[in-house]
Amino acid sequence: MTDRKVITEEGQVISKSPPPLPSHIAMIMDGNGRWAEDRGAPREEGHRVGSEVVNRIVRCCRRWGLKHLTLYAFSEQNWGRPVDEVGALMTLLSQYLKEQREEMVERRIQLRAIGDLNKLPSWVREQLLAIIEETSKNQGMTLTLALSYGGREEIIQAIKSITSQVRRGELDPDHIDESMIQAHLYAPDIPPPDLIIRTSGEQRLSNFLLWQSAYAELDFLKLPWPEFTESHLHDACLRFAKRERRFGLTSAQMES
Ligand code: FPP
């Protein structure tokens, strides 16, 4: 059967049929700042274009039928960036939430967030929590925004919560296992990512989903996030489908 092509609202030619999809894709949307600087523009312009790419990619994943999409939108360490850049990112996030609320409701997207949300300015946090609440029953796709997020910080808060149960005598430390740690993460019910894509040529996780990424397949792309398209995502899914995931076992065991 020939793969028919369609032209997106943004004029891109993409494959009509969805690629073979993992259950959960997570993305490190890197390279906005450098993309802008290379064009002599302020870094904020890179983030602005980056947020348009977020729109397109979310829409595409929903159309293809992806179950879970997680986007690293603001790390715990990003609070250390210049005040103006942090402010611009918060404003973009707020605009994104305002503009996409209706679409999330219509397309039955469930919005979630992971991270230390208390650090967000109250005007962003309240907006975020309202949409999370409004979309909480949606079954279409889970879109999780990692905001004020750090993988180490997530593990630390899980350890604190578990040790306080031990201190109160409610938990025998011998009973601490993998599933208990998982249960104390920010979003225990979301399955771990199958595929983590990072743009901009850096080959590292930068404190993203450290616990959850144990068996994730990693795909590093050279291009910066503002240049990432549905077509690149399609190709990444095809590459993913060719990987052999063994989870510490042998090929023969995986086949049986
Ligand atoms: C990394 O690029 C990206 C970020 C720190 C923020 C990502 C934000 C967006 C894509 C837009 C806003 C998000 C939403 C959900 C509306 P960088 O600035 O570190 O790039 P650099 O490595 O080139 O400096």
GROMACS .gro file of C-alpha atoms and ligand atoms in nm:
model
  280
    1MET     CA    1   0.000   0.000   0.000
    2THR     CA    2   0.141   0.342  -0.087
    3ASP     CA    3   0.183   0.589   0.196
    4ARG     CA    4  -0.027   0.891   0.107
    5LYS     CA    5   0.103   1.231   0.209
    6VAL     CA    6  -0.089   1.523   0.354
    7ILE     CA    7  -0.006   1.890   0.388
    8THR     CA    8  -0.040   2.020   0.743
    9GLU     CA    9  -0.200   2.353   0.837
   10GLU     CA   10   0.156   2.487   0.846
   11GLY     CA   11   0.232   2.370   0.491
   12GLN     CA   12   0.451   2.074   0.580
   13VAL     CA   13   0.425   1.753   0.379
   14ILE     CA   14   0.393   1.459   0.614
   15SER     CA   15   0.295   1.098   0.599
   16LYS     CA   16  -0.080   1.041   0.634
   17SER     CA   17  -0.046   0.711   0.810
   18PRO     CA   18   0.089   0.727   1.164
   19PRO     CA   19   0.424   0.557   1.222
   20PRO     CA   20   0.444   0.258   1.456
   21LEU     CA   21   0.404   0.434   1.788
   22PRO     CA   22   0.551   0.366   2.127
   23SER     CA   23   0.315   0.418   2.417
   24HIS     CA   24   0.505   0.708   2.570
   25ILE     CA   25   0.732   0.961   2.399
   26ALA     CA   26   0.919   1.222   2.603
   27MET     CA   27   1.104   1.515   2.452
   28ILE     CA   28   1.387   1.743   2.559
   29MET     CA   29   1.312   2.052   2.353
   30ASP     CA   30   1.662   2.191   2.337
   31GLY     CA   31   1.827   2.453   2.119
   32ASN     CA   32   1.578   2.742   2.123
   33GLY     CA   33   1.831   2.991   2.255
   34ARG     CA   34   2.111   2.902   2.013
   35TRP     CA   35   1.869   2.892   1.719
   36ALA     CA   36   1.769   3.251   1.796
   37GLU     CA   37   2.124   3.371   1.864
   38ASP     CA   38   2.239   3.226   1.531
   39ARG     CA   39   1.984   3.456   1.367
   40GLY     CA   40   2.086   3.758   1.568
   41ALA     CA   41   1.754   3.745   1.754
   42PRO     CA   42   1.696   3.747   2.130
   43ARG     CA   43   1.679   3.403   2.295
   44GLU     CA   44   1.314   3.471   2.380
   45GLU     CA   45   1.235   3.458   2.006
   46GLY     CA   46   1.369   3.101   2.001
   47HIS     CA   47   1.134   3.008   2.283
   48ARG     CA   48   0.842   3.176   2.105
   49VAL     CA   49   0.902   2.975   1.787
   50GLY     CA   50   0.966   2.671   2.009
   51SER     CA   51   0.621   2.704   2.160
   52GLU     CA   52   0.466   2.704   1.811
   53VAL     CA   53   0.649   2.378   1.748
   54VAL     CA   54   0.503   2.244   2.074
   55ASN     CA   55   0.156   2.319   1.934
   56ARG     CA   56   0.219   2.136   1.611
   57ILE     CA   57   0.380   1.835   1.775
   58VAL     CA   58   0.105   1.797   2.035
   59ARG     CA   59  -0.157   1.815   1.762
   60CYS     CA   60   0.028   1.561   1.552
   61CYS     CA   61   0.074   1.315   1.841
   62ARG     CA   62  -0.295   1.342   1.923
   63ARG     CA   63  -0.390   1.281   1.560
   64TRP     CA   64  -0.165   0.975   1.542
   65GLY     CA   65  -0.315   0.833   1.860
   66LEU     CA   66  -0.016   0.851   2.094
   67LYS     CA   67  -0.112   0.769   2.452
   68HIS     CA   68   0.147   0.968   2.649
   69LEU     CA   69   0.357   1.268   2.553
   70THR     CA   70   0.586   1.435   2.807
   71LEU     CA   71   0.762   1.763   2.731
   72TYR     CA   72   1.053   1.910   2.928
   73ALA     CA   73   0.936   2.270   2.926
   74PHE     CA   74   1.124   2.418   3.223
   75SER     CA   75   1.381   2.253   3.446
   76GLU     CA   76   1.449   2.317   3.811
   77GLN     CA   77   1.790   2.446   3.700
   78ASN     CA   78   1.630   2.689   3.450
   79TRP     CA   79   1.531   2.913   3.746
   80GLY     CA   80   1.896   3.020   3.741
   81ARG     CA   81   1.865   3.179   3.393
   82PRO     CA   82   1.847   3.559   3.353
   83VAL     CA   83   1.529   3.700   3.506
   84ASP     CA   84   1.405   3.830   3.169
   85GLU     CA   85   1.436   3.489   3.005
   86VAL     CA   86   1.258   3.316   3.293
   87GLY     CA   87   0.983   3.580   3.272
   88ALA     CA   88   0.950   3.529   2.896
   89LEU     CA   89   0.921   3.152   2.941
   90MET     CA   90   0.650   3.193   3.207
   91THR     CA   91   0.459   3.433   2.981
   92LEU     CA   92   0.485   3.187   2.690
   93LEU     CA   93   0.362   2.905   2.907
   94SER     CA   94   0.069   3.114   3.020
   95GLN     CA   95  -0.014   3.210   2.659
   96TYR     CA   96   0.015   2.848   2.552
   97LEU     CA   97  -0.227   2.738   2.823
   98LYS     CA   98  -0.471   3.015   2.739
   99GLU     CA   99  -0.464   2.945   2.365
  100GLN     CA  100  -0.470   2.566   2.387
  101ARG     CA  101  -0.726   2.516   2.665
  102GLU     CA  102  -1.020   2.482   2.430
  103GLU     CA  103  -0.834   2.252   2.195
  104MET     CA  104  -0.727   2.027   2.482
  105VAL     CA  105  -1.087   1.998   2.593
  106GLU     CA  106  -1.214   1.937   2.236
  107ARG     CA  107  -0.946   1.683   2.151
  108ARG     CA  108  -0.988   1.508   2.487
  109ILE     CA  109  -0.627   1.568   2.587
  110GLN     CA  110  -0.557   1.522   2.957
  111LEU     CA  111  -0.309   1.782   3.079
  112ARG     CA  112  -0.074   1.685   3.361
  113ALA     CA  113   0.232   1.848   3.512
  114ILE     CA  114   0.533   1.713   3.697
  115GLY     CA  115   0.779   1.919   3.896
  116ASP     CA  116   0.787   2.154   4.192
  117LEU     CA  117   0.481   2.352   4.083
  118ASN     CA  118   0.486   2.563   4.401
  119LYS     CA  119   0.779   2.752   4.254
  120LEU     CA  120   0.577   2.870   3.954
  121PRO     CA  121   0.437   3.223   3.974
  122SER     CA  122   0.083   3.199   4.113
  123TRP     CA  123  -0.077   3.339   3.794
  124VAL     CA  124   0.073   3.054   3.590
  125ARG     CA  125   0.017   2.788   3.855
  126GLU     CA  126  -0.351   2.871   3.897
  127GLN     CA  127  -0.409   2.866   3.522
  128LEU     CA  128  -0.224   2.535   3.492
  129LEU     CA  129  -0.410   2.370   3.781
  130ALA     CA  130  -0.746   2.486   3.642
  131ILE     CA  131  -0.681   2.317   3.305
  132ILE     CA  132  -0.542   2.007   3.474
  133GLU     CA  133  -0.868   1.986   3.667
  134GLU     CA  134  -1.084   2.062   3.364
  135THR     CA  135  -0.919   1.793   3.150
  136SER     CA  136  -0.869   1.536   3.425
  137LYS     CA  137  -1.132   1.295   3.289
  138ASN     CA  138  -1.011   1.314   2.929
  139GLN     CA  139  -0.899   0.983   2.782
  140GLY     CA  140  -0.751   1.093   2.448
  141MET     CA  141  -0.382   1.154   2.519
  142THR     CA  142  -0.196   1.248   2.833
  143LEU     CA  143   0.016   1.556   2.777
  144THR     CA  144   0.254   1.599   3.069
  145LEU     CA  145   0.450   1.920   3.103
  146ALA     CA  146   0.767   1.892   3.310
  147LEU     CA  147   0.779   2.233   3.479
  148SER     CA  148   1.021   2.341   3.746
  149TYR     CA  149   1.120   1.977   3.707
  150GLY     CA  150   1.435   1.794   3.808
  151GLY     CA  151   1.483   1.417   3.811
  152ARG     CA  152   1.712   1.427   4.113
  153GLU     CA  153   1.471   1.657   4.297
  154GLU     CA  154   1.186   1.415   4.217
  155ILE     CA  155   1.383   1.123   4.363
  156ILE     CA  156   1.477   1.328   4.673
  157GLN     CA  157   1.114   1.414   4.744
  158ALA     CA  158   1.019   1.047   4.699
  159ILE     CA  159   1.290   0.943   4.949
  160LYS     CA  160   1.177   1.209   5.199
  161SER     CA  161   0.819   1.095   5.175
  162ILE     CA  162   0.914   0.727   5.219
  163THR     CA  163   1.150   0.794   5.510
  164SER     CA  164   0.886   0.996   5.691
  165GLN     CA  165   0.659   0.689   5.672
  166VAL     CA  166   0.944   0.481   5.816
  167ARG     CA  167   0.996   0.738   6.094
  168ARG     CA  168   0.628   0.725   6.187
  169GLY     CA  169   0.656   0.347   6.212
  170GLU     CA  170   0.416   0.295   5.920
  171LEU     CA  171   0.667   0.126   5.694
  172ASP     CA  172   0.930  -0.142   5.738
  173PRO     CA  173   1.242  -0.029   5.543
  174ASP     CA  174   1.285  -0.388   5.422
  175HIS     CA  175   0.967  -0.340   5.222
  176ILE     CA  176   1.106  -0.054   5.016
  177ASP     CA  177   1.120  -0.169   4.656
  178GLU     CA  178   1.099  -0.036   4.302
  179SER     CA  179   0.722  -0.007   4.298
  180MET     CA  180   0.726   0.190   4.622
  181ILE     CA  181   0.971   0.445   4.482
  182GLN     CA  182   0.758   0.467   4.168
  183ALA     CA  183   0.449   0.528   4.384
  184HIS     CA  184   0.613   0.836   4.534
  185LEU     CA  185   0.710   1.003   4.207
  186TYR     CA  186   0.522   1.309   4.077
  187ALA     CA  187   0.300   1.105   3.842
  188PRO     CA  188   0.313   0.742   3.960
  189ASP     CA  189   0.043   0.622   3.721
  190ILE     CA  190   0.214   0.740   3.402
  191PRO     CA  191   0.418   0.459   3.243
  192PRO     CA  192   0.790   0.521   3.185
  193PRO     CA  193   0.887   0.673   2.849
  194ASP     CA  194   0.968   0.425   2.575
  195LEU     CA  195   1.145   0.685   2.365
  196ILE     CA  196   1.320   1.006   2.469
  197ILE     CA  197   1.402   1.248   2.188
  198ARG     CA  198   1.644   1.535   2.242
  199THR     CA  199   1.705   1.803   1.983
  200SER     CA  200   2.005   2.034   1.937
  201GLY     CA  201   2.290   1.784   1.926
  202GLU     CA  202   2.355   1.744   2.299
  203GLN     CA  203   2.367   1.382   2.407
  204ARG     CA  204   2.259   1.387   2.769
  205LEU     CA  205   1.946   1.369   2.983
  206SER     CA  206   2.002   1.691   3.180
  207ASN     CA  207   1.814   1.575   3.489
  208PHE     CA  208   1.507   1.463   3.291
  209LEU     CA  209   1.307   1.158   3.408
  210LEU     CA  210   1.613   0.997   3.569
  211TRP     CA  211   1.423   0.718   3.742
  212GLN     CA  212   1.176   0.661   3.457
  213SER     CA  213   1.436   0.654   3.179
  214ALA     CA  214   1.606   0.332   3.295
  215TYR     CA  215   1.500   0.141   2.983
  216ALA     CA  216   1.404   0.426   2.752
  217GLU     CA  217   1.545   0.433   2.401
  218LEU     CA  218   1.728   0.758   2.340
  219ASP     CA  219   1.727   0.946   2.010
  220PHE     CA  220   1.948   1.253   1.973
  221LEU     CA  221   1.884   1.485   1.681
  222LYS     CA  222   2.123   1.753   1.563
  223LEU     CA  223   1.863   2.009   1.467
  224PRO     CA  224   1.740   2.268   1.720
  225TRP     CA  225   1.386   2.244   1.860
  226PRO     CA  226   1.246   2.534   1.650
  227GLU     CA  227   1.326   2.328   1.337
  228PHE     CA  228   1.171   2.004   1.463
  229THR     CA  229   0.873   1.890   1.254
  230GLU     CA  230   0.616   1.613   1.235
  231SER     CA  231   0.836   1.453   0.974
  232HIS     CA  232   1.133   1.431   1.215
  233LEU     CA  233   0.904   1.277   1.473
  234HIS     CA  234   0.776   1.028   1.216
  235ASP     CA  235   1.135   0.925   1.136
  236ALA     CA  236   1.223   0.896   1.507
  237CYS     CA  237   0.927   0.660   1.556
  238LEU     CA  238   1.043   0.446   1.262
  239ARG     CA  239   1.394   0.428   1.412
  240PHE     CA  240   1.242   0.336   1.748
  241ALA     CA  241   1.042   0.054   1.590
  242LYS     CA  242   1.368  -0.102   1.462
  243ARG     CA  243   1.533  -0.106   1.805
  244GLU     CA  244   1.541  -0.429   1.997
  245ARG     CA  245   1.438  -0.369   2.357
  246ARG     CA  246   1.558  -0.646   2.586
  247PHE     CA  247   1.515  -0.501   2.936
  248GLY     CA  248   1.823  -0.689   3.055
  249LEU     CA  249   1.713  -1.022   2.900
  250THR     CA  250   1.832  -1.203   2.587
  251SER     CA  251   1.674  -1.181   2.242
  252ALA     CA  252   1.558  -1.542   2.270
  253GLN     CA  253   1.389  -1.472   2.601
  254MET     CA  254   1.214  -1.169   2.458
  255GLU     CA  255   1.078  -1.378   2.169
  256SER     CA  256   0.942  -1.659   2.386
  257FPP     C1  257   1.584   2.461   2.595
  257FPP     O1  258   1.640   2.546   2.498
  257FPP     C2  259   1.445   2.491   2.612
  257FPP     C3  260   1.390   2.546   2.723
  257FPP     C4  261   1.469   2.580   2.842
  257FPP     C5  262   1.249   2.575   2.731
  257FPP     C6  263   1.160   2.500   2.637
  257FPP     C7  264   1.044   2.586   2.611
  257FPP     C8  265   0.971   2.587   2.497
  257FPP     C9  266   0.994   2.494   2.385
  257FPP    C10  267   0.862   2.687   2.475
  257FPP    C11  268   0.763   2.700   2.583
  257FPP    C12  269   0.700   2.573   2.622
  257FPP    C13  270   0.567   2.550   2.622
  257FPP    C14  271   0.514   2.421   2.671
  257FPP    C15  272   0.471   2.647   2.573
  257FPP     P1  273   1.762   2.637   2.542
  257FPP     O2  274   1.713   2.774   2.568
  257FPP     O3  275   1.834   2.572   2.655
  257FPP     O4  276   1.848   2.635   2.414
  257FPP     P2  277   2.005   2.653   2.408
  257FPP     O5  278   2.061   2.524   2.457
  257FPP     O6  279   2.028   2.674   2.264
  257FPP     O7  280   2.042   2.770   2.493
   0.00000   0.00000   0.00000
